[in-house]
Amino acid sequence: MVSVSLIFNLALAHHLLALSGNHGNPRGLLRKAARFYEYGFDLQQGQGGGPAEIFCMASLNNLGQVYQTLGEKESAKKCFLYLISIITGLARRQELDGSIYEVFHQNAFHMTFRGILT
């Protein structure tokens, strides 16, 4: 789990630096952030619930945002649809009710739909 946290933080650092406007090659940073998010997501697959699931959802959301910023609408849409399927599956299993998933759902769901519709 530590390596997943480190990879996610590397992705997030590159993502935020690219968005800050304080770097000469923001697209390059976004591409690197996308690779880190993808790698971290791949490591998290099959790790079960709990923190790994939260990192999966956060990685998908952020990866979708990166793709959207890069103008790769179809890749962004795939990420957001996959995220919605995970959230919907959790809701069906009633794992969202009264848990940390509910907080994620409230904070990220509107951004996810915006990503699909724009």
PDB file of C-alpha atoms in Angstrom:
ATOM      1  CA  MET A   1       0.000   0.000   0.000  1.00  0.00           C
ATOM      2  CA  VAL A   2       2.913   2.359   0.653  1.00  0.00           C
ATOM      3  CA  SER A   3       4.119   2.136  -2.942  1.00  0.00           C
ATOM      4  CA  VAL A   4       0.615   2.907  -4.200  1.00  0.00           C
ATOM      5  CA  SER A   5       0.497   5.984  -1.959  1.00  0.00           C
ATOM      6  CA  LEU A   6       3.869   7.159  -3.234  1.00  0.00           C
ATOM      7  CA  ILE A   7       2.889   6.663  -6.870  1.00  0.00           C
ATOM      8  CA  PHE A   8      -0.404   8.480  -6.327  1.00  0.00           C
ATOM      9  CA  ASN A   9       1.432  11.372  -4.668  1.00  0.00           C
ATOM     10  CA  LEU A  10       3.905  11.567  -7.568  1.00  0.00           C
ATOM     11  CA  ALA A  11       1.004  11.652 -10.007  1.00  0.00           C
ATOM     12  CA  LEU A  12      -0.766  14.322  -7.987  1.00  0.00           C
ATOM     13  CA  ALA A  13       2.385  16.448  -7.697  1.00  0.00           C
ATOM     14  CA  HIS A  14       2.921  16.368 -11.477  1.00  0.00           C
ATOM     15  CA  HIS A  15      -0.778  17.030 -12.065  1.00  0.00           C
ATOM     16  CA  LEU A  16      -0.872  20.043  -9.745  1.00  0.00           C
ATOM     17  CA  LEU A  17       2.402  21.485 -11.041  1.00  0.00           C
ATOM     18  CA  ALA A  18       1.069  21.273 -14.597  1.00  0.00           C
ATOM     19  CA  LEU A  19      -2.105  23.110 -13.586  1.00  0.00           C
ATOM     20  CA  SER A  20      -0.217  25.774 -11.628  1.00  0.00           C
ATOM     21  CA  GLY A  21       1.201  27.402 -14.750  1.00  0.00           C
ATOM     22  CA  ASN A  22       4.676  27.493 -13.187  1.00  0.00           C
ATOM     23  CA  HIS A  23       6.265  25.060 -15.615  1.00  0.00           C
ATOM     24  CA  GLY A  24       7.367  25.409 -19.223  1.00  0.00           C
ATOM     25  CA  ASN A  25       5.916  22.062 -20.337  1.00  0.00           C
ATOM     26  CA  PRO A  26       2.536  21.476 -18.661  1.00  0.00           C
ATOM     27  CA  ARG A  27       1.445  18.904 -21.283  1.00  0.00           C
ATOM     28  CA  GLY A  28       4.554  16.846 -20.568  1.00  0.00           C
ATOM     29  CA  LEU A  29       3.804  16.965 -16.844  1.00  0.00           C
ATOM     30  CA  LEU A  30       0.207  15.934 -17.487  1.00  0.00           C
ATOM     31  CA  ARG A  31       1.383  12.986 -19.602  1.00  0.00           C
ATOM     32  CA  LYS A  32       3.721  11.932 -16.793  1.00  0.00           C
ATOM     33  CA  ALA A  33       0.917  12.346 -14.230  1.00  0.00           C
ATOM     34  CA  ALA A  34      -1.319  10.156 -16.402  1.00  0.00           C
ATOM     35  CA  ARG A  35       1.337   7.431 -16.533  1.00  0.00           C
ATOM     36  CA  PHE A  36       1.704   7.533 -12.731  1.00  0.00           C
ATOM     37  CA  TYR A  37      -2.081   7.416 -12.195  1.00  0.00           C
ATOM     38  CA  GLU A  38      -2.362   4.490 -14.623  1.00  0.00           C
ATOM     39  CA  TYR A  39       0.514   2.591 -12.990  1.00  0.00           C
ATOM     40  CA  GLY A  40      -0.875   3.162  -9.505  1.00  0.00           C
ATOM     41  CA  PHE A  41      -4.327   2.124 -10.655  1.00  0.00           C
ATOM     42  CA  ASP A  42      -2.920  -1.097 -12.143  1.00  0.00           C
ATOM     43  CA  LEU A  43      -1.161  -1.886  -8.849  1.00  0.00           C
ATOM     44  CA  GLN A  44      -4.376  -1.333  -6.913  1.00  0.00           C
ATOM     45  CA  GLN A  45      -6.516  -3.701  -8.970  1.00  0.00           C
ATOM     46  CA  GLY A  46      -7.507  -6.762  -7.005  1.00  0.00           C
ATOM     47  CA  GLN A  47      -6.358  -5.353  -3.668  1.00  0.00           C
ATOM     48  CA  GLY A  48      -9.868  -5.552  -2.230  1.00  0.00           C
ATOM     49  CA  GLY A  49     -11.802  -2.863  -0.432  1.00  0.00           C
ATOM     50  CA  GLY A  50     -10.729  -0.156   1.931  1.00  0.00           C
ATOM     51  CA  PRO A  51      -7.828   2.154   1.111  1.00  0.00           C
ATOM     52  CA  ALA A  52      -7.039   0.431  -2.204  1.00  0.00           C
ATOM     53  CA  GLU A  53     -10.570   1.033  -3.421  1.00  0.00           C
ATOM     54  CA  ILE A  54     -10.393   4.709  -2.431  1.00  0.00           C
ATOM     55  CA  PHE A  55      -7.097   5.103  -4.326  1.00  0.00           C
ATOM     56  CA  CYS A  56      -8.665   3.387  -7.355  1.00  0.00           C
ATOM     57  CA  MET A  57     -11.567   5.807  -7.386  1.00  0.00           C
ATOM     58  CA  ALA A  58      -9.362   8.845  -6.806  1.00  0.00           C
ATOM     59  CA  SER A  59      -6.935   7.697  -9.501  1.00  0.00           C
ATOM     60  CA  LEU A  60      -9.738   7.183 -12.021  1.00  0.00           C
ATOM     61  CA  ASN A  61     -11.213  10.577 -11.252  1.00  0.00           C
ATOM     62  CA  ASN A  62      -7.873  12.378 -11.506  1.00  0.00           C
ATOM     63  CA  LEU A  63      -6.843  10.446 -14.613  1.00  0.00           C
ATOM     64  CA  GLY A  64     -10.118  11.441 -16.249  1.00  0.00           C
ATOM     65  CA  GLN A  65      -9.429  15.066 -15.351  1.00  0.00           C
ATOM     66  CA  VAL A  66      -5.924  14.842 -16.857  1.00  0.00           C
ATOM     67  CA  TYR A  67      -7.253  13.329 -20.073  1.00  0.00           C
ATOM     68  CA  GLN A  68      -9.937  15.995 -20.253  1.00  0.00           C
ATOM     69  CA  THR A  69      -7.340  18.758 -19.833  1.00  0.00           C
ATOM     70  CA  LEU A  70      -5.239  17.160 -22.591  1.00  0.00           C
ATOM     71  CA  GLY A  71      -8.294  17.164 -24.874  1.00  0.00           C
ATOM     72  CA  GLU A  72      -8.540  13.369 -24.937  1.00  0.00           C
ATOM     73  CA  LYS A  73     -12.307  13.286 -24.425  1.00  0.00           C
ATOM     74  CA  GLU A  74     -12.860   9.589 -25.157  1.00  0.00           C
ATOM     75  CA  SER A  75     -10.160   8.469 -22.707  1.00  0.00           C
ATOM     76  CA  ALA A  76     -11.595  10.826 -20.081  1.00  0.00           C
ATOM     77  CA  LYS A  77     -15.093   9.485 -20.695  1.00  0.00           C
ATOM     78  CA  LYS A  78     -13.873   5.882 -20.235  1.00  0.00           C
ATOM     79  CA  CYS A  79     -12.328   6.792 -16.883  1.00  0.00           C
ATOM     80  CA  PHE A  80     -15.440   8.570 -15.668  1.00  0.00           C
ATOM     81  CA  LEU A  81     -17.773   5.789 -16.801  1.00  0.00           C
ATOM     82  CA  TYR A  82     -15.611   3.201 -15.061  1.00  0.00           C
ATOM     83  CA  LEU A  83     -15.645   5.343 -11.914  1.00  0.00           C
ATOM     84  CA  ILE A  84     -19.435   5.563 -12.079  1.00  0.00           C
ATOM     85  CA  SER A  85     -19.656   1.779 -12.443  1.00  0.00           C
ATOM     86  CA  ILE A  86     -17.518   1.308  -9.322  1.00  0.00           C
ATOM     87  CA  ILE A  87     -19.589   3.785  -7.319  1.00  0.00           C
ATOM     88  CA  THR A  88     -22.829   2.234  -8.573  1.00  0.00           C
ATOM     89  CA  GLY A  89     -21.580  -1.239  -7.646  1.00  0.00           C
ATOM     90  CA  LEU A  90     -20.674  -0.064  -4.157  1.00  0.00           C
ATOM     91  CA  ALA A  91     -24.085   1.559  -3.788  1.00  0.00           C
ATOM     92  CA  ARG A  92     -25.800  -1.659  -4.905  1.00  0.00           C
ATOM     93  CA  ARG A  93     -23.856  -3.577  -2.285  1.00  0.00           C
ATOM     94  CA  GLN A  94     -24.846  -0.816   0.159  1.00  0.00           C
ATOM     95  CA  GLU A  95     -21.222  -0.096   0.962  1.00  0.00           C
ATOM     96  CA  LEU A  96     -21.664   3.622   0.360  1.00  0.00           C
ATOM     97  CA  ASP A  97     -24.201   4.231   3.094  1.00  0.00           C
ATOM     98  CA  GLY A  98     -22.599   5.858   6.126  1.00  0.00           C
ATOM     99  CA  SER A  99     -19.014   5.240   5.094  1.00  0.00           C
ATOM    100  CA  ILE A 100     -16.074   7.119   3.617  1.00  0.00           C
ATOM    101  CA  TYR A 101     -17.327   6.117   0.162  1.00  0.00           C
ATOM    102  CA  GLU A 102     -20.303   8.396   0.684  1.00  0.00           C
ATOM    103  CA  VAL A 103     -17.949  11.347   1.189  1.00  0.00           C
ATOM    104  CA  PHE A 104     -16.122  10.468  -2.030  1.00  0.00           C
ATOM    105  CA  HIS A 105     -19.447  10.082  -3.814  1.00  0.00           C
ATOM    106  CA  GLN A 106     -20.644  13.517  -2.682  1.00  0.00           C
ATOM    107  CA  ASN A 107     -17.387  15.262  -3.595  1.00  0.00           C
ATOM    108  CA  ALA A 108     -16.557  13.602  -6.904  1.00  0.00           C
ATOM    109  CA  PHE A 109     -19.798  12.528  -8.542  1.00  0.00           C
ATOM    110  CA  HIS A 110     -20.731  15.978  -9.882  1.00  0.00           C
ATOM    111  CA  MET A 111     -17.238  16.371 -11.398  1.00  0.00           C
ATOM    112  CA  THR A 112     -17.498  12.945 -12.969  1.00  0.00           C
ATOM    113  CA  PHE A 113     -20.785  13.746 -14.660  1.00  0.00           C
ATOM    114  CA  ARG A 114     -19.420  17.081 -15.834  1.00  0.00           C
ATOM    115  CA  GLY A 115     -16.521  15.206 -17.417  1.00  0.00           C
ATOM    116  CA  ILE A 116     -18.855  12.911 -19.315  1.00  0.00           C
ATOM    117  CA  LEU A 117     -21.241  15.582 -20.474  1.00  0.00           C
ATOM    118  CA  THR A 118     -18.699  18.143 -21.663  1.00  0.00           C
TER     119      THR A 118
END
